[in-house]
CSV table of C-alpha atoms in Angstrom, one decimal:
chain,number,residue,atom,x,y,z
A,1,UNK,CA,-28.2,217.5,140.0
A,2,UNK,CA,-25.4,219.6,138.9
A,3,UNK,CA,-24.0,222.7,140.7
A,4,UNK,CA,-26.0,224.7,143.0
A,5,UNK,CA,-25.1,228.1,142.9
A,6,UNK,CA,-25.2,230.6,146.1
A,7,UNK,CA,-26.0,234.2,145.4
A,8,UNK,CA,-24.1,235.4,148.6
A,9,UNK,CA,-20.8,233.8,147.6
A,10,UNK,CA,-18.5,234.0,144.9
A,11,UNK,CA,-17.6,230.2,145.3
A,12,UNK,CA,-19.0,227.4,143.1
A,13,UNK,CA,-21.5,225.2,144.5
A,14,UNK,CA,-22.0,221.7,145.7
A,15,UNK,CA,-21.2,218.7,143.5
A,16,UNK,CA,-23.4,215.7,143.5
A,17,UNK,CA,-21.5,213.5,145.6
A,18,UNK,CA,-20.8,216.4,148.1
A,19,UNK,CA,-24.8,216.8,148.0
A,20,UNK,CA,-25.2,213.3,149.0
A,21,UNK,CA,-22.7,213.3,151.6
A,22,UNK,CA,-24.2,216.3,153.1
A,23,UNK,CA,-27.8,214.7,153.4
A,24,UNK,CA,-26.3,211.5,154.6
A,25,UNK,CA,-24.4,213.2,157.2
A,26,UNK,CA,-27.7,215.0,158.1
A,27,UNK,CA,-29.6,211.7,157.9
A,28,UNK,CA,-27.3,209.8,160.0
A,29,UNK,CA,-27.0,212.2,163.1
A,30,UNK,CA,-30.6,212.9,162.8
A,31,UNK,CA,-31.5,209.3,163.7
A,32,UNK,CA,-31.4,211.0,167.1
A,33,UNK,CA,-34.7,213.1,166.3
A,34,UNK,CA,-36.4,209.6,165.3
A,35,UNK,CA,-35.7,208.6,168.9
A,36,UNK,CA,-36.5,211.5,170.1
A,37,UNK,CA,-40.0,211.4,168.5
A,38,UNK,CA,-40.2,207.7,168.7
A,39,UNK,CA,-39.9,207.9,172.5
A,40,UNK,CA,-42.2,210.8,172.5
A,41,UNK,CA,-45.1,209.1,170.8
A,42,UNK,CA,-44.6,205.7,172.5
A,43,UNK,CA,-45.1,206.4,176.3
A,44,UNK,CA,-48.2,208.0,176.1
A,45,UNK,CA,-49.8,205.1,174.7
A,46,UNK,CA,-47.9,202.4,176.5
A,47,UNK,CA,-49.2,204.0,179.6
A,48,UNK,CA,-52.8,203.4,178.5
A,49,UNK,CA,-52.5,199.9,177.9
A,50,UNK,CA,-53.8,197.3,180.6
A,51,UNK,CA,-50.7,195.0,180.8
A,52,UNK,CA,-48.3,198.0,181.6
A,53,UNK,CA,-51.1,199.1,184.4
A,54,UNK,CA,-51.0,195.6,185.6
A,55,UNK,CA,-47.1,195.1,185.8
A,56,UNK,CA,-46.5,198.2,187.6
A,57,UNK,CA,-49.3,198.1,189.9
A,58,UNK,CA,-51.5,201.1,189.8
A,59,UNK,CA,-54.8,201.8,189.2
A,60,UNK,CA,-56.9,204.0,187.0
A,61,UNK,CA,-56.9,206.9,189.8
A,62,UNK,CA,-53.5,206.8,189.6
A,63,UNK,CA,-52.8,207.1,186.1
A,64,UNK,CA,-52.6,210.9,185.7
A,65,UNK,CA,-49.8,210.4,188.3
A,66,UNK,CA,-47.8,207.9,186.8
A,67,UNK,CA,-48.1,209.5,183.3
A,68,UNK,CA,-46.9,212.8,184.5
A,69,UNK,CA,-43.7,211.1,186.0
A,70,UNK,CA,-43.1,208.8,183.2
A,71,UNK,CA,-42.8,211.3,181.0
A,72,UNK,CA,-41.5,214.2,182.8
A,73,UNK,CA,-38.6,212.7,184.5
A,74,UNK,CA,-37.0,211.7,181.3
A,75,UNK,CA,-37.0,215.2,180.1
A,76,UNK,CA,-35.5,216.2,183.5
A,77,UNK,CA,-32.9,214.0,182.7
A,78,UNK,CA,-32.5,215.5,179.2
A,79,UNK,CA,-32.2,218.8,180.9
A,80,UNK,CA,-29.1,217.7,183.1
A,81,UNK,CA,-27.6,216.2,180.1
A,82,UNK,CA,-27.7,219.5,178.4
A,83,UNK,CA,-25.8,221.2,181.3
A,84,UNK,CA,-23.0,218.6,181.3
A,85,UNK,CA,-23.0,217.5,177.8
A,86,UNK,CA,-20.4,220.6,177.0
A,87,UNK,CA,-17.2,219.7,178.4
A,88,UNK,CA,-17.3,216.4,176.8
A,89,UNK,CA,-17.8,217.8,173.1
A,90,UNK,CA,-15.7,220.5,173.3
A,91,UNK,CA,-12.8,217.9,174.6
A,92,UNK,CA,-13.7,214.6,172.5
A,93,UNK,CA,-15.7,216.3,169.7
A,94,UNK,CA,-19.0,216.2,168.0
A,95,UNK,CA,-18.8,212.6,166.8
A,96,UNK,CA,-18.1,210.6,169.8
A,97,UNK,CA,-20.0,212.8,172.1
A,98,UNK,CA,-23.2,211.5,170.0
A,99,UNK,CA,-21.9,208.1,169.7
A,100,UNK,CA,-21.8,208.3,173.8
A,101,UNK,CA,-25.3,209.5,174.0
A,102,UNK,CA,-26.5,206.9,172.0
A,103,UNK,CA,-24.9,204.0,174.4
A,104,UNK,CA,-26.1,205.9,177.4
A,105,UNK,CA,-29.7,205.9,176.0
A,106,UNK,CA,-29.4,202.4,175.5
A,107,UNK,CA,-28.7,201.5,178.8
A,108,UNK,CA,-32.0,203.3,180.1
A,109,UNK,CA,-34.0,201.8,177.4
A,110,UNK,CA,-33.0,198.4,178.6
A,111,UNK,CA,-33.8,199.1,182.1
A,112,UNK,CA,-37.4,200.2,180.8
A,113,UNK,CA,-37.8,197.2,179.0
A,114,UNK,CA,-37.1,194.6,181.6
A,115,UNK,CA,-40.5,193.7,183.5
A,116,UNK,CA,-38.9,194.8,186.9
A,117,UNK,CA,-42.8,195.3,188.6
A,118,UNK,CA,-41.1,198.7,190.2
A,119,UNK,CA,-42.2,202.0,188.9
A,120,UNK,CA,-39.3,203.2,190.7
A,121,UNK,CA,-36.9,201.3,188.3
A,122,UNK,CA,-39.0,202.3,185.2
A,123,UNK,CA,-38.5,206.0,186.3
A,124,UNK,CA,-34.7,205.4,186.6
A,125,UNK,CA,-34.6,203.9,183.0
A,126,UNK,CA,-36.4,207.1,182.0
A,127,UNK,CA,-33.8,209.1,183.3
A,128,UNK,CA,-30.7,207.4,182.2
A,129,UNK,CA,-32.5,207.2,178.7
A,130,UNK,CA,-32.9,211.1,179.0
A,131,UNK,CA,-29.6,211.9,179.4
A,132,UNK,CA,-28.6,210.2,176.5
A,133,UNK,CA,-31.4,211.7,174.4
A,134,UNK,CA,-30.6,215.6,175.9
A,135,UNK,CA,-27.1,215.2,175.1
A,136,UNK,CA,-27.4,214.4,171.4
A,137,UNK,CA,-30.3,217.5,171.2
A,138,UNK,CA,-27.2,219.6,172.0
A,139,UNK,CA,-24.8,218.1,169.9
A,140,UNK,CA,-26.5,217.3,167.0
A,141,UNK,CA,-27.6,220.6,165.8
A,142,UNK,CA,-24.4,222.1,166.5
A,143,UNK,CA,-22.6,219.1,164.3
A,144,UNK,CA,-25.3,219.7,161.4
A,145,UNK,CA,-24.9,223.4,161.5
A,146,UNK,CA,-20.8,223.0,161.3
A,147,UNK,CA,-20.7,220.6,158.4
A,148,UNK,CA,-23.5,221.5,156.1
A,149,UNK,CA,-23.1,223.7,153.1
A,150,UNK,CA,-25.0,227.0,153.7
A,151,UNK,CA,-27.1,226.5,150.4
A,152,UNK,CA,-28.9,223.8,152.1
A,153,UNK,CA,-28.1,224.1,155.8
A,154,UNK,CA,-31.5,225.1,156.8
A,155,UNK,CA,-33.0,222.1,154.9
A,156,UNK,CA,-30.4,219.5,156.4
A,157,UNK,CA,-31.3,221.2,160.0
A,158,UNK,CA,-34.8,220.5,159.4
A,159,UNK,CA,-33.8,216.8,159.0
A,160,UNK,CA,-34.2,216.6,162.8
A,161,UNK,CA,-37.8,217.5,163.0
A,162,UNK,CA,-38.3,215.4,160.0
A,163,UNK,CA,-37.0,212.3,161.5
A,164,UNK,CA,-38.7,213.7,164.9
A,165,UNK,CA,-42.1,213.3,163.2
A,166,UNK,CA,-41.2,210.1,161.3
A,167,UNK,CA,-40.2,208.7,165.0
A,168,UNK,CA,-43.6,209.8,166.1
A,169,UNK,CA,-45.5,208.2,163.3
A,170,UNK,CA,-43.9,205.1,163.7
A,171,UNK,CA,-44.5,205.0,167.1
A,172,UNK,CA,-48.3,205.6,167.3
A,173,UNK,CA,-48.6,202.7,164.5
A,174,UNK,CA,-46.6,200.5,166.8
A,175,UNK,CA,-48.8,201.3,169.8
A,176,UNK,CA,-52.1,200.7,167.7
A,177,UNK,CA,-50.9,197.6,166.2
A,178,UNK,CA,-49.6,196.0,169.7
A,179,UNK,CA,-53.2,197.2,170.9
A,180,UNK,CA,-54.9,195.6,168.6
A,181,UNK,CA,-52.8,192.4,167.6
A,182,UNK,CA,-51.2,191.4,170.8
A,183,UNK,CA,-53.3,189.6,173.8
A,184,UNK,CA,-54.1,192.4,176.5
A,185,UNK,CA,-53.2,190.0,179.0
A,186,UNK,CA,-49.3,189.8,177.7
A,187,UNK,CA,-46.3,191.7,179.1
A,188,UNK,CA,-45.0,191.9,175.4
A,189,UNK,CA,-47.9,194.3,174.7
A,190,UNK,CA,-45.9,197.3,176.2
A,191,UNK,CA,-42.3,195.6,175.9
A,192,UNK,CA,-42.2,195.4,172.3
A,193,UNK,CA,-42.7,199.0,171.6
A,194,UNK,CA,-40.5,199.8,174.7
A,195,UNK,CA,-37.5,197.7,173.6
A,196,UNK,CA,-37.3,199.1,169.9
A,197,UNK,CA,-35.9,202.1,171.5
A,198,UNK,CA,-32.7,200.0,171.8
A,199,UNK,CA,-32.3,199.3,167.7
A,200,UNK,CA,-33.0,203.0,167.0
A,201,UNK,CA,-30.1,204.3,169.5
A,202,UNK,CA,-28.1,201.3,168.3
A,203,UNK,CA,-28.0,202.6,164.8
A,204,UNK,CA,-27.6,205.9,165.8
A,205,UNK,CA,-24.2,205.0,167.6
A,206,UNK,CA,-23.4,202.5,164.7
A,207,UNK,CA,-24.1,205.0,162.1
A,208,UNK,CA,-21.6,208.2,164.2
A,209,UNK,CA,-18.5,205.6,163.0
A,210,UNK,CA,-19.2,206.1,159.4
A,211,UNK,CA,-18.7,210.0,159.7
A,212,UNK,CA,-16.0,212.5,159.9
A,213,UNK,CA,-15.2,214.8,162.7
A,214,UNK,CA,-16.8,218.6,162.5
A,215,UNK,CA,-14.3,220.6,160.7
A,216,UNK,CA,-14.8,223.4,162.8
A,217,UNK,CA,-14.0,221.6,165.8
A,218,UNK,CA,-11.1,220.3,164.5
A,219,UNK,CA,-9.8,223.4,163.6
A,220,UNK,CA,-10.6,225.0,166.9
A,221,UNK,CA,-8.5,222.3,168.5
A,222,UNK,CA,-5.4,222.8,166.2
A,223,UNK,CA,-6.1,219.4,164.1
A,224,UNK,CA,-5.7,221.4,160.9
A,225,UNK,CA,-4.9,218.2,158.5
A,226,UNK,CA,-7.8,216.4,159.7
A,227,UNK,CA,-10.0,219.2,159.6
A,228,UNK,CA,-9.4,219.5,155.9
A,229,UNK,CA,-9.7,216.0,155.5
A,230,UNK,CA,-13.1,216.3,157.0
A,231,UNK,CA,-13.9,219.2,154.6
A,232,UNK,CA,-12.7,217.6,151.6
A,233,UNK,CA,-14.9,214.1,152.4
A,234,UNK,CA,-18.1,216.1,153.1
A,235,UNK,CA,-17.8,218.2,150.1
A,236,UNK,CA,-16.4,215.4,147.9
A,237,UNK,CA,-13.9,218.1,146.6
A,238,UNK,CA,-10.6,219.8,147.1
A,239,UNK,CA,-10.7,222.5,144.6
A,240,UNK,CA,-10.4,226.2,145.0
A,241,UNK,CA,-13.9,226.7,146.4
A,242,UNK,CA,-13.3,224.0,149.0
A,243,UNK,CA,-9.8,225.7,149.7
A,244,UNK,CA,-11.5,229.1,150.5
A,245,UNK,CA,-14.4,227.8,152.6
A,246,UNK,CA,-11.3,226.1,154.6
A,247,UNK,CA,-9.5,229.4,154.7
A,248,UNK,CA,-12.5,231.2,155.8
A,249,UNK,CA,-13.5,228.9,158.6
A,250,UNK,CA,-9.8,228.9,160.0
A,251,UNK,CA,-9.8,232.8,160.1
A,252,UNK,CA,-13.1,232.7,161.9
A,253,UNK,CA,-12.0,230.4,164.5
A,254,UNK,CA,-8.9,232.5,164.9
A,255,UNK,CA,-10.4,235.5,165.1
A,256,UNK,CA,-12.9,234.2,167.8
A,257,UNK,CA,-10.1,232.8,169.6
A,258,UNK,CA,-8.1,235.9,169.7
A,259,UNK,CA,-11.3,237.8,170.6
A,260,UNK,CA,-10.8,236.6,174.1
A,261,UNK,CA,-8.9,233.4,174.9
A,262,UNK,CA,-10.3,231.0,178.0
A,263,UNK,CA,-14.1,231.1,177.5
A,264,UNK,CA,-15.9,231.6,180.4
A,265,UNK,CA,-19.7,230.6,180.7
A,266,UNK,CA,-20.5,234.3,182.1
A,267,UNK,CA,-19.7,235.7,178.6
A,268,UNK,CA,-23.0,234.3,177.2
A,269,UNK,CA,-24.9,237.0,179.6
A,270,UNK,CA,-22.4,239.7,178.3
A,271,UNK,CA,-22.6,242.1,175.5
A,272,UNK,CA,-23.9,241.0,172.3
A,273,UNK,CA,-23.9,237.4,173.6
A,274,UNK,CA,-26.8,238.2,175.9
A,275,UNK,CA,-29.2,239.0,173.0
A,276,UNK,CA,-28.1,236.1,171.2
A,277,UNK,CA,-28.7,233.7,174.6
A,278,UNK,CA,-32.0,235.2,175.3
A,279,UNK,CA,-33.1,234.4,171.7
A,280,UNK,CA,-31.7,231.1,171.8
A,281,UNK,CA,-33.8,230.2,175.1
A,282,UNK,CA,-36.8,232.2,174.0
A,283,UNK,CA,-37.1,229.9,170.7
A,284,UNK,CA,-37.3,226.8,172.3
A,285,UNK,CA,-39.4,227.9,175.1
A,286,UNK,CA,-41.8,229.3,172.5
A,287,UNK,CA,-41.4,225.8,170.5
A,288,UNK,CA,-42.8,223.9,173.9
A,289,UNK,CA,-45.5,226.8,174.5
A,290,UNK,CA,-47.1,225.7,171.2
A,291,UNK,CA,-48.3,222.8,172.7
A,292,UNK,CA,-47.4,220.4,169.9
A,293,UNK,CA,-44.9,218.4,172.2
A,294,UNK,CA,-47.2,217.9,175.0
A,295,UNK,CA,-49.8,216.8,172.5
A,296,UNK,CA,-47.3,214.5,171.0
A,297,UNK,CA,-46.4,212.9,174.3
A,298,UNK,CA,-50.3,212.6,175.1
A,299,UNK,CA,-52.2,212.2,172.0
A,300,UNK,CA,-54.4,209.5,173.0
A,301,UNK,CA,-55.5,211.4,176.0
A,302,UNK,CA,-56.1,214.4,173.9
A,303,UNK,CA,-58.3,212.3,171.5
A,304,UNK,CA,-60.4,210.9,174.3
A,305,UNK,CA,-61.1,214.6,175.3
A,306,UNK,CA,-62.0,215.5,171.9
A,307,UNK,CA,-64.2,212.3,170.9
A,308,UNK,CA,-64.8,210.1,174.3
A,309,UNK,CA,-64.0,206.8,174.7
A,310,UNK,CA,-64.8,204.2,171.8
A,311,UNK,CA,-62.7,201.2,171.4
A,312,UNK,CA,-59.3,201.9,170.1
A,313,UNK,CA,-60.3,205.2,168.4
A,314,UNK,CA,-58.0,207.2,170.3
A,315,UNK,CA,-55.1,205.1,169.0
A,316,UNK,CA,-56.2,205.1,165.4
A,317,UNK,CA,-56.9,209.0,165.5
A,318,UNK,CA,-53.4,209.5,167.1
A,319,UNK,CA,-51.8,207.1,164.2
A,320,UNK,CA,-53.4,209.3,161.6
A,321,UNK,CA,-52.3,212.5,163.5
A,322,UNK,CA,-48.7,211.0,163.1
A,323,UNK,CA,-49.0,210.1,159.4
A,324,UNK,CA,-50.1,213.8,158.7
A,325,UNK,CA,-47.5,215.3,161.1
A,326,UNK,CA,-44.6,213.7,159.0
A,327,UNK,CA,-46.4,214.1,155.5
A,328,UNK,CA,-46.5,217.8,156.6
A,329,UNK,CA,-42.6,217.9,158.1
A,330,UNK,CA,-41.7,216.1,154.5
A,331,UNK,CA,-43.3,218.5,152.3
A,332,UNK,CA,-41.6,221.4,154.5
A,333,UNK,CA,-38.2,220.0,154.0
A,334,UNK,CA,-38.2,219.3,150.6
A,335,UNK,CA,-39.9,222.4,149.3
A,336,UNK,CA,-40.1,225.2,151.8
A,337,UNK,CA,-37.0,224.9,154.1
A,338,UNK,CA,-34.7,227.1,152.6
A,339,UNK,CA,-36.8,228.8,150.1
A,340,UNK,CA,-38.9,231.1,152.6
A,341,UNK,CA,-37.7,233.5,155.3
A,342,UNK,CA,-37.5,232.0,158.6
A,343,UNK,CA,-39.1,235.3,160.4
A,344,UNK,CA,-41.9,235.2,158.2
A,345,UNK,CA,-43.3,231.4,158.5
A,346,UNK,CA,-42.4,231.2,162.1
A,347,UNK,CA,-45.1,234.2,162.8
A,348,UNK,CA,-47.6,232.9,160.1
A,349,UNK,CA,-47.3,229.3,161.6
A,350,UNK,CA,-47.9,230.6,165.3
A,351,UNK,CA,-51.0,232.6,163.9
A,352,UNK,CA,-52.7,229.6,162.3
A,353,UNK,CA,-52.1,227.6,165.3
A,354,UNK,CA,-53.7,229.8,167.8
A,355,UNK,CA,-56.9,229.7,165.3
A,356,UNK,CA,-56.7,226.5,165.4
A,357,UNK,CA,-56.6,225.8,169.2
A,358,UNK,CA,-58.9,228.1,170.0
A,359,UNK,CA,-61.3,227.1,167.8
A,360,UNK,CA,-60.9,223.6,168.9
A,361,UNK,CA,-61.7,224.9,172.3
A,362,UNK,CA,-64.2,226.7,171.6
A,363,UNK,CA,-66.2,223.7,169.5
A,364,UNK,CA,-65.4,221.7,172.5
A,365,UNK,CA,-66.8,224.0,175.1
A,366,UNK,CA,-70.2,224.2,173.5
A,367,UNK,CA,-70.4,220.5,172.2
A,368,UNK,CA,-68.4,218.2,174.5
A,369,UNK,CA,-67.6,214.9,173.6
A,370,UNK,CA,-70.5,212.3,173.9
A,371,UNK,CA,-68.9,209.4,175.9
A,372,UNK,CA,-69.1,206.0,174.5
A,373,UNK,CA,-71.3,206.8,171.4
A,374,UNK,CA,-70.5,207.6,167.9
A,375,UNK,CA,-68.3,210.5,166.9
A,376,UNK,CA,-70.2,213.4,166.1
A,377,UNK,CA,-69.6,216.4,163.8
A,378,UNK,CA,-68.5,218.4,166.3
A,379,UNK,CA,-65.8,215.6,167.2
A,380,UNK,CA,-65.0,215.5,163.6
A,381,UNK,CA,-64.5,219.2,163.3
A,382,UNK,CA,-62.3,219.3,166.2
A,383,UNK,CA,-60.1,216.6,164.8
A,384,UNK,CA,-60.0,218.2,161.8
A,385,UNK,CA,-58.8,221.6,163.7
A,386,UNK,CA,-56.0,219.6,165.4
A,387,UNK,CA,-54.9,217.8,162.3
A,388,UNK,CA,-54.7,221.5,160.7
A,389,UNK,CA,-52.7,222.4,163.9
A,390,UNK,CA,-50.1,220.2,163.7
A,391,UNK,CA,-49.4,220.6,159.7
A,392,UNK,CA,-49.0,224.4,160.7
A,393,UNK,CA,-46.5,223.4,163.5
A,394,UNK,CA,-44.2,221.1,161.2
A,395,UNK,CA,-44.2,224.0,158.4
A,396,UNK,CA,-42.8,226.2,161.6
A,397,UNK,CA,-42.5,226.1,165.1
A,398,UNK,CA,-41.5,222.3,164.4
A,399,UNK,CA,-38.4,222.1,162.2
A,400,UNK,CA,-36.9,225.8,162.3
A,401,UNK,CA,-35.9,226.1,165.9
A,402,UNK,CA,-33.3,223.6,165.3
A,403,UNK,CA,-31.3,225.1,162.6
A,404,UNK,CA,-31.9,228.6,163.9
A,405,UNK,CA,-30.7,228.6,167.1
A,406,UNK,CA,-27.5,226.6,165.8
A,407,UNK,CA,-27.0,229.8,163.2
A,408,UNK,CA,-26.9,232.4,165.5
A,409,UNK,CA,-24.1,231.9,167.4
A,410,UNK,CA,-20.3,232.2,166.5
A,411,UNK,CA,-18.0,229.1,166.8
A,412,UNK,CA,-16.6,230.8,170.0
A,413,UNK,CA,-19.8,230.4,171.8
A,414,UNK,CA,-21.8,228.1,169.8
A,415,UNK,CA,-21.3,225.3,172.1
A,416,UNK,CA,-22.5,226.9,175.3
A,417,UNK,CA,-25.2,228.8,173.3
A,418,UNK,CA,-26.8,225.9,171.8
A,419,UNK,CA,-26.6,224.0,175.2
A,420,UNK,CA,-28.5,226.9,177.2
A,421,UNK,CA,-31.2,227.0,174.3
A,422,UNK,CA,-31.6,223.2,174.2
A,423,UNK,CA,-31.5,223.1,177.9
A,424,UNK,CA,-34.3,225.9,178.1
A,425,UNK,CA,-36.4,223.6,175.7
A,426,UNK,CA,-36.1,220.3,177.8
A,427,UNK,CA,-36.8,222.2,180.9
A,428,UNK,CA,-40.0,223.6,179.5
A,429,UNK,CA,-40.6,220.3,178.0
A,430,UNK,CA,-40.4,219.0,181.7
A,431,UNK,CA,-42.6,221.7,182.8
A,432,UNK,CA,-45.5,220.8,180.3
A,433,UNK,CA,-45.2,217.3,180.5
A,434,UNK,CA,-45.4,217.5,183.9
A,435,UNK,CA,-48.4,219.5,184.1
A,436,UNK,CA,-50.2,218.4,180.9
A,437,UNK,CA,-52.0,215.2,182.3
A,438,UNK,CA,-53.5,217.6,184.7
A,439,UNK,CA,-54.6,220.2,182.7
A,440,UNK,CA,-56.4,217.5,180.4
A,441,UNK,CA,-58.1,216.2,183.6
A,442,UNK,CA,-58.9,219.3,185.2
A,443,UNK,CA,-59.4,221.9,182.4
A,444,UNK,CA,-60.8,220.0,179.5
A,445,UNK,CA,-61.4,222.7,176.9
A,446,UNK,CA,-59.7,225.3,178.6
A,447,UNK,CA,-56.3,223.5,177.7
A,448,UNK,CA,-57.1,223.9,174.1
A,449,UNK,CA,-57.9,227.7,174.8
A,450,UNK,CA,-54.7,228.0,176.8
A,451,UNK,CA,-52.4,226.8,174.0
A,452,UNK,CA,-54.3,228.9,171.5
A,453,UNK,CA,-53.5,232.0,173.6
A,454,UNK,CA,-49.7,231.2,174.1
A,455,UNK,CA,-49.6,230.8,170.2
A,456,UNK,CA,-50.8,234.0,169.7
A,457,UNK,CA,-48.1,235.7,171.9
A,458,UNK,CA,-45.4,233.7,170.2
A,459,UNK,CA,-46.3,235.0,166.6
A,460,UNK,CA,-45.8,238.4,168.3
A,461,UNK,CA,-42.7,237.4,169.5
A,462,UNK,CA,-41.6,236.0,166.2
A,463,UNK,CA,-42.4,239.2,164.2
A,464,UNK,CA,-40.9,241.5,166.4
A,465,UNK,CA,-37.8,239.6,168.0
A,466,UNK,CA,-36.3,237.5,165.7
A,467,UNK,CA,-33.9,238.3,162.9
A,468,UNK,CA,-33.6,236.9,159.6
A,469,UNK,CA,-31.0,234.1,158.8
A,470,UNK,CA,-31.9,232.1,155.7
A,471,UNK,CA,-29.3,232.1,152.9
A,472,UNK,CA,-26.2,233.6,155.2
A,473,UNK,CA,-23.3,231.7,156.3
A,474,UNK,CA,-22.4,231.5,160.0
A,475,UNK,CA,-19.8,234.0,159.6
A,476,UNK,CA,-22.3,236.3,158.2
A,477,UNK,CA,-24.9,235.7,160.8
A,478,UNK,CA,-22.5,236.8,163.4
A,479,UNK,CA,-23.0,240.4,162.3
A,480,UNK,CA,-26.7,240.3,162.5
A,481,UNK,CA,-28.8,241.5,165.5
A,482,UNK,CA,-31.1,239.0,166.9
A,483,UNK,CA,-34.1,241.2,167.7
A,484,UNK,CA,-34.6,242.9,164.7
A,485,UNK,CA,-34.7,241.5,161.1
A,486,UNK,CA,-31.6,242.3,158.8
A,487,UNK,CA,-30.1,245.0,161.2
A,488,UNK,CA,-26.6,244.5,162.0
A,489,UNK,CA,-26.3,242.4,165.2
A,490,UNK,CA,-23.3,244.6,166.2
A,491,UNK,CA,-22.9,248.1,165.2
A,492,UNK,CA,-20.0,248.7,163.1
A,493,UNK,CA,-18.1,250.4,165.9
A,494,UNK,CA,-18.3,247.6,167.9
A,495,UNK,CA,-17.0,245.1,164.9
A,496,UNK,CA,-13.2,245.6,166.0
A,497,UNK,CA,-14.0,244.6,169.8
A,498,UNK,CA,-15.4,241.4,168.3
A,499,UNK,CA,-12.5,240.3,166.1
A,500,UNK,CA,-10.4,241.3,168.6
A,501,UNK,CA,-8.9,243.8,166.7
A,502,UNK,CA,-7.9,241.8,163.5
A,503,UNK,CA,-8.8,243.1,160.1
A,504,UNK,CA,-12.2,242.1,158.7
A,505,UNK,CA,-12.3,239.0,156.6
A,506,UNK,CA,-13.6,239.3,153.1
A,507,UNK,CA,-15.2,236.3,151.9
């Protein structure tokens, strides 16, 4: 692999062992993305299984209400976690915060797995699991951005979405498998897919013991020797280039601490921080407004809308959907993540998704699903459009919001900024997951039209409101304007205020 040169820096590149460790770190922490995806994909299918309906004593007429609560309450728990995780990660670090969240998720998943015959108990388990899941979605992008080399930061940051799609892929095929191979009268038909969540969360928690703590966090709390050991480990190097990087991190942290000691949350809505905060929230709201996450939760219900009821065809089409989703994200991470500007691909992706959703709605409006008969040509067309939609999503709004939001904040406000952004993601995840079952039941093809119009608005937002961050260090991005591509985030006359009066540090 050799050395990877960075045109934006004078330092040497990344050696093979350093590259391996960076990828390994990204893979371990992004097991949380797999967990997120697996949970997102598993719940929609589980709610359609007859043993689950029998064990939790609800009728087909109540299914929309149960589905809405079972999915959205976990998202509500995740939203709450985003608001309380900051003091934990600030005091105890990124590594232990992630491990603790994994443990909390295991407790919630265990409650879900037990056949309590109580919808209330199942809902409580969902909320507890949501607390663990939501906490990781704040800390993992933060940890990944702080430890990844800038040359591959976008690629490693995109691991989260890649693992998310792998989790969805796995969950869809597990659902399809248990629906075919486990008796429809057995409780294990739904317990098997639900209990596997404990395995994935356990792997995440144990994996954190193999990693070093964040170099930037250790520097910020004054543990400089440990910070140096952490950077040496993840770069697999203690040469001049790593020493220069360590010095840049120290100076950056010192400048940000000098700029205003005693951080207050109100700072997030003051000066240039307000622009970054609004951008972070807007990016994650836009991600949810594409309709892709809602489709991941309720894919079987969506495919029933497209092709009608025919055996387990909805679960099979959902499983194929998951495979395409994962393959698209894998291609993006390997070949595209750090080779194409963030702003351009986010704009193009939203436009393409809009075209697919509006077209699918138009076809379904003029050629409704024929019930239990064979899939028609119009049904095949709508399925193809949805598959193209998910490819576009996983080349744009699926993977990129996570690294993008973690890139736009300086160290001083990164914790709070990511928390606010991800909290917005979970809040609107809750809103859309709560309302989508009712949208499918009452709007039919209009659901696709609504998502398509949202995507059109998102394209305009990406083009006119987002700055380009590709290929820049976190320190460089601090000086970018978040509402125009490539212009200074802070005017030159403001730079002394940001640096706290310290001289500018040259990279």
